[in-house]
mmCIF file of C-alpha atoms in Angstrom:
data_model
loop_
_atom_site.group_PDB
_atom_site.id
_atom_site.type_symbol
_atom_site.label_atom_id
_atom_site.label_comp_id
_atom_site.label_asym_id
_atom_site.label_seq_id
_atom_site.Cartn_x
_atom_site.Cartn_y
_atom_site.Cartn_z
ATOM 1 C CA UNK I 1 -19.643 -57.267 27.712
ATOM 2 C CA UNK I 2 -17.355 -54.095 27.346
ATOM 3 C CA UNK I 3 -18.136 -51.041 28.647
ATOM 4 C CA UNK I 4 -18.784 -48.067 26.117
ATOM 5 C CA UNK I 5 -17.122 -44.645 27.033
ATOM 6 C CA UNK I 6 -18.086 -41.099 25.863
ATOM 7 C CA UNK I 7 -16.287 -37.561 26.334
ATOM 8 C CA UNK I 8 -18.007 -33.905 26.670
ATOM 9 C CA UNK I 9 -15.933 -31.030 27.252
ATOM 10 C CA UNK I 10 -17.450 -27.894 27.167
ATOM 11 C CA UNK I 11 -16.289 -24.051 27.321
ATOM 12 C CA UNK I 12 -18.270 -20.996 27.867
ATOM 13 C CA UNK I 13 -21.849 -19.682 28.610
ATOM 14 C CA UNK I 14 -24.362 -22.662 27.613
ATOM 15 C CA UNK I 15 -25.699 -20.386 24.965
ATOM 16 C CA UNK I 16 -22.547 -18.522 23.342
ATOM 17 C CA UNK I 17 -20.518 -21.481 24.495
ATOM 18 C CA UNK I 18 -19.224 -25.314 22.331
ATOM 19 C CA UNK I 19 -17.822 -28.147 23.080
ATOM 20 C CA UNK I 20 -16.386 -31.028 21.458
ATOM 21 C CA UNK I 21 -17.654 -34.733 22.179
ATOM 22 C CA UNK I 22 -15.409 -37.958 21.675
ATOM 23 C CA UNK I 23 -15.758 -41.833 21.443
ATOM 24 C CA UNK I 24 -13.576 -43.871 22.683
ATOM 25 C CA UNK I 25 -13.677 -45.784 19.816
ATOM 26 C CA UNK I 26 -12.285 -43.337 17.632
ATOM 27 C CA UNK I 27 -15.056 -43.361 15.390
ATOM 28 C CA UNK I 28 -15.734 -39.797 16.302
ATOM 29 C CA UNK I 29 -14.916 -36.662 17.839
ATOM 30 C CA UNK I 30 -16.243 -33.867 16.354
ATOM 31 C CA UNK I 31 -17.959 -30.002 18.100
ATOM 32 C CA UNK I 32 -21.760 -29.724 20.046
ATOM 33 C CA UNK I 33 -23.317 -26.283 20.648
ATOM 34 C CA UNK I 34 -26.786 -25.587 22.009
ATOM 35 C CA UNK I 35 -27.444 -23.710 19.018
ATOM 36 C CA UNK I 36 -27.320 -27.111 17.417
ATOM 37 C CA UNK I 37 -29.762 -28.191 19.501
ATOM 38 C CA UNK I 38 -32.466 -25.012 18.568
ATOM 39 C CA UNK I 39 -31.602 -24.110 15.580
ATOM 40 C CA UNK I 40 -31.767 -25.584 11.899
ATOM 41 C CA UNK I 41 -28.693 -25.118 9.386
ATOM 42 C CA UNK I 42 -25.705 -24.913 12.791
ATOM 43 C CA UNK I 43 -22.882 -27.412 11.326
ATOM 44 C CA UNK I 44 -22.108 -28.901 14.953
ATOM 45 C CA UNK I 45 -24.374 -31.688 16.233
ATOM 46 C CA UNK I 46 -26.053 -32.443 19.830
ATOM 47 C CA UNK I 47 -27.437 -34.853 21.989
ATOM 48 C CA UNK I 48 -30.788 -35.514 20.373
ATOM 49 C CA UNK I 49 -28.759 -35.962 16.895
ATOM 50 C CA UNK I 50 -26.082 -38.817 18.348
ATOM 51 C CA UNK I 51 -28.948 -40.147 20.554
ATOM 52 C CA UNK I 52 -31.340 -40.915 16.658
ATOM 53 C CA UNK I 53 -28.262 -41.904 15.223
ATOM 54 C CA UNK I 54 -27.421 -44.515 18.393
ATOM 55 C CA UNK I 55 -31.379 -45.338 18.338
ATOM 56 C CA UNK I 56 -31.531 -45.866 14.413
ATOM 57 C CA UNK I 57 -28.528 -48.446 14.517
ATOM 58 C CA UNK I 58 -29.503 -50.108 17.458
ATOM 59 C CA UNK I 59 -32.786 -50.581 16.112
ATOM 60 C CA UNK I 60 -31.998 -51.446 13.244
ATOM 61 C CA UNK I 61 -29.659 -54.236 14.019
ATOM 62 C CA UNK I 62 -31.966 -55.746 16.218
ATOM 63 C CA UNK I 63 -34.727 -55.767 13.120
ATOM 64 C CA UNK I 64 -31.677 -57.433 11.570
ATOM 65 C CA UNK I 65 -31.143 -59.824 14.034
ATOM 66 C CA UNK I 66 -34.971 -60.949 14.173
ATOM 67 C CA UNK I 67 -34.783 -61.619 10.525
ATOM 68 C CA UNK I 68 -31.223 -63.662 10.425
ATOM 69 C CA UNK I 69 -32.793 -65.898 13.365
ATOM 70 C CA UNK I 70 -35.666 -66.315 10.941
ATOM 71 C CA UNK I 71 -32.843 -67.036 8.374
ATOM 72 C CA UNK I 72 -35.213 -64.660 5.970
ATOM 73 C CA UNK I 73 -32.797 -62.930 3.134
ATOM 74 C CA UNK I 74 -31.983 -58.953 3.808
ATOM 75 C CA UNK I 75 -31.034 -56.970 1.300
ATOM 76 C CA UNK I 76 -30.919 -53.647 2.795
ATOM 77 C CA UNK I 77 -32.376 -51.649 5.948
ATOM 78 C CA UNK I 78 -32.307 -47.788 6.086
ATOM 79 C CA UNK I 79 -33.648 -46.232 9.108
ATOM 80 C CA UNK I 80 -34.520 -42.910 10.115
ATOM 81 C CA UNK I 81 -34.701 -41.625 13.712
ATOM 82 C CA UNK I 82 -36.486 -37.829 14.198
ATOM 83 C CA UNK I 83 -35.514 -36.611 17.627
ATOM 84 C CA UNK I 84 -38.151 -34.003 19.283
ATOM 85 C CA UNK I 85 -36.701 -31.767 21.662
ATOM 86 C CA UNK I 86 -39.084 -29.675 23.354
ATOM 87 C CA UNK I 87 -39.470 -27.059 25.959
ATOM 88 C CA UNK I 88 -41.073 -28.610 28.798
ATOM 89 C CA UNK I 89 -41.678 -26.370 32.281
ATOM 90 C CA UNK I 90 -38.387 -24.993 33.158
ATOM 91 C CA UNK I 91 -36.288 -27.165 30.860
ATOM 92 C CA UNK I 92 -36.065 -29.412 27.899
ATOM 93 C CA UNK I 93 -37.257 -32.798 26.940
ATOM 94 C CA UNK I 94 -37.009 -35.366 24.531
ATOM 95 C CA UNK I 95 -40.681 -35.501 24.014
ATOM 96 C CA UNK I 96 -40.862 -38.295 21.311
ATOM 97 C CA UNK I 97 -39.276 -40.318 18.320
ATOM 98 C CA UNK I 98 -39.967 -41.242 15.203
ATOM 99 C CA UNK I 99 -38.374 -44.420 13.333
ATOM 100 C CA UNK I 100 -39.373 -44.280 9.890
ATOM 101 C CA UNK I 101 -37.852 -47.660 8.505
ATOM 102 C CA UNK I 102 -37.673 -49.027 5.091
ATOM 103 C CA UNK I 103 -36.361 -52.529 4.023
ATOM 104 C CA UNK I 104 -35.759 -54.763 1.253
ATOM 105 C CA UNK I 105 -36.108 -58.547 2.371
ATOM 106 C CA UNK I 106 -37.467 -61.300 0.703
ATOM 107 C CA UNK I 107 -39.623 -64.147 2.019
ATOM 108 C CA UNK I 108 -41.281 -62.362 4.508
ATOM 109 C CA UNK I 109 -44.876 -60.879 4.304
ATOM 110 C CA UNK I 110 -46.440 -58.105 5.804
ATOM 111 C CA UNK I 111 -47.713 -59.402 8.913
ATOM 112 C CA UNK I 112 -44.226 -61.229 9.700
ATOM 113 C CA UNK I 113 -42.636 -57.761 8.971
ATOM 114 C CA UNK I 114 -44.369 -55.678 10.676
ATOM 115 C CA UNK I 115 -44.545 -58.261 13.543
ATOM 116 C CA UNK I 116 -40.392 -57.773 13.674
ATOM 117 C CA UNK I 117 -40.341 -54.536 13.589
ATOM 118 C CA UNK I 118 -42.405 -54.061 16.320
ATOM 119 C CA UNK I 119 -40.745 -56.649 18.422
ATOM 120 C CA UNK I 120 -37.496 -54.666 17.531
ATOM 121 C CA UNK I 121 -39.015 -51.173 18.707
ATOM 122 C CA UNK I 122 -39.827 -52.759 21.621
ATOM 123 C CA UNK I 123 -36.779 -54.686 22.740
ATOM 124 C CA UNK I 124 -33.466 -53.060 21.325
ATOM 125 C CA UNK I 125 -31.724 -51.834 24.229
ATOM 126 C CA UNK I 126 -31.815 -48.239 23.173
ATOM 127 C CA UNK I 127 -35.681 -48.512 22.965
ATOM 128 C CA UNK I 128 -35.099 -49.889 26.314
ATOM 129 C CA UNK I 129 -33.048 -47.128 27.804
ATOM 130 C CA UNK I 130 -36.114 -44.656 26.542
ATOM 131 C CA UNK I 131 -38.911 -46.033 28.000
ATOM 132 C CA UNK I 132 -39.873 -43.101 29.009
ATOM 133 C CA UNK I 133 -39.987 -41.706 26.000
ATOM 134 C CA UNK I 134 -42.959 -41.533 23.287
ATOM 135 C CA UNK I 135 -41.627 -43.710 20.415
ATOM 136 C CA UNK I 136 -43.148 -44.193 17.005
ATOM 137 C CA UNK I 137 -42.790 -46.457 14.012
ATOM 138 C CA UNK I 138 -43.294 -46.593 10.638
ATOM 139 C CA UNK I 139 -42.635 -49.745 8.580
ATOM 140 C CA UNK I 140 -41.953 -49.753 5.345
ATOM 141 C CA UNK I 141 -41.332 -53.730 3.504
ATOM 142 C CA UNK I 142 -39.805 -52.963 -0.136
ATOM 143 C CA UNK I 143 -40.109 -55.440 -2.727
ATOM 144 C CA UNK I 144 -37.982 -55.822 -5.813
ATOM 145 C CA UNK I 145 -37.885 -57.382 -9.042
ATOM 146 C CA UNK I 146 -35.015 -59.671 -8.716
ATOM 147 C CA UNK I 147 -36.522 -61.171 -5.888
#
């Protein structure tokens, strides 16, 4: 399996300072502050924003993956992951997140659903990586008319 590689550069005092953060990939490069990180409305992200994005993907491809194997139909998965950054002692911690998921599939009830979902929370590598970390979920199964 490849290796995935990240940049941080950063210039200045941590709070009157930015930096800029990179993937490897290409897919982005774009400026961080700490401001970002305490602060509503700052147009730079941080670390708790790329880690809900990176948690919301992974999780959501592994609630993907769970379905395909059950070769149940997908329509569409949107997932949200709130980040909690706290104050904790002397420092900062991610205190807890919340996946709020939402998905149109058909021929799958509740129980099966929510069964995936959890299995997914539980086992996507990101969820993996936090296990020290208080994670929530909320489940949402749509159903649609043209099903």
């Amino acid at each position: 399996m490849p290796v995935r590689r990240a940049e941080a550069e950063w210039k200045g005092s941590l709070v009157e300072g930015s930096g800029r953060l990179k993937l490897s990939s290409g897919a982005f490069e774009g400026p961080y502050s700490f401001k970002s990180r305490i602060e509503e409305g700052q147009s730079t992200t941080n670390p708790e924003e790329l880690l809900g994005a990176a948690h919301a993907g992974c999780f959501t491809m592994a609630v993907t993956m769970q379905l395909s194997r059950k070769r149940i139909t997908l329509r569409r998965i949107r997932t949200i992951a709130n980040v909690e950054l706290d104050k904790v002692g002397e420092g900062f911690a991610i205190t807890r997140i919340e996946l709020q998921m939402e998905a149109d599939v058909s021929g799958i009830d509740e129980r099966a659903f929510q069964a995936i979902a959890l299995e997914a929370k539980q086992n996507c590598p990101i969820s993996k990586a936090l296990a020290g970390t208080e994670i929530h979920l909320t489940a949402k199964l749509l159903t649609t008319a043209s099903a």
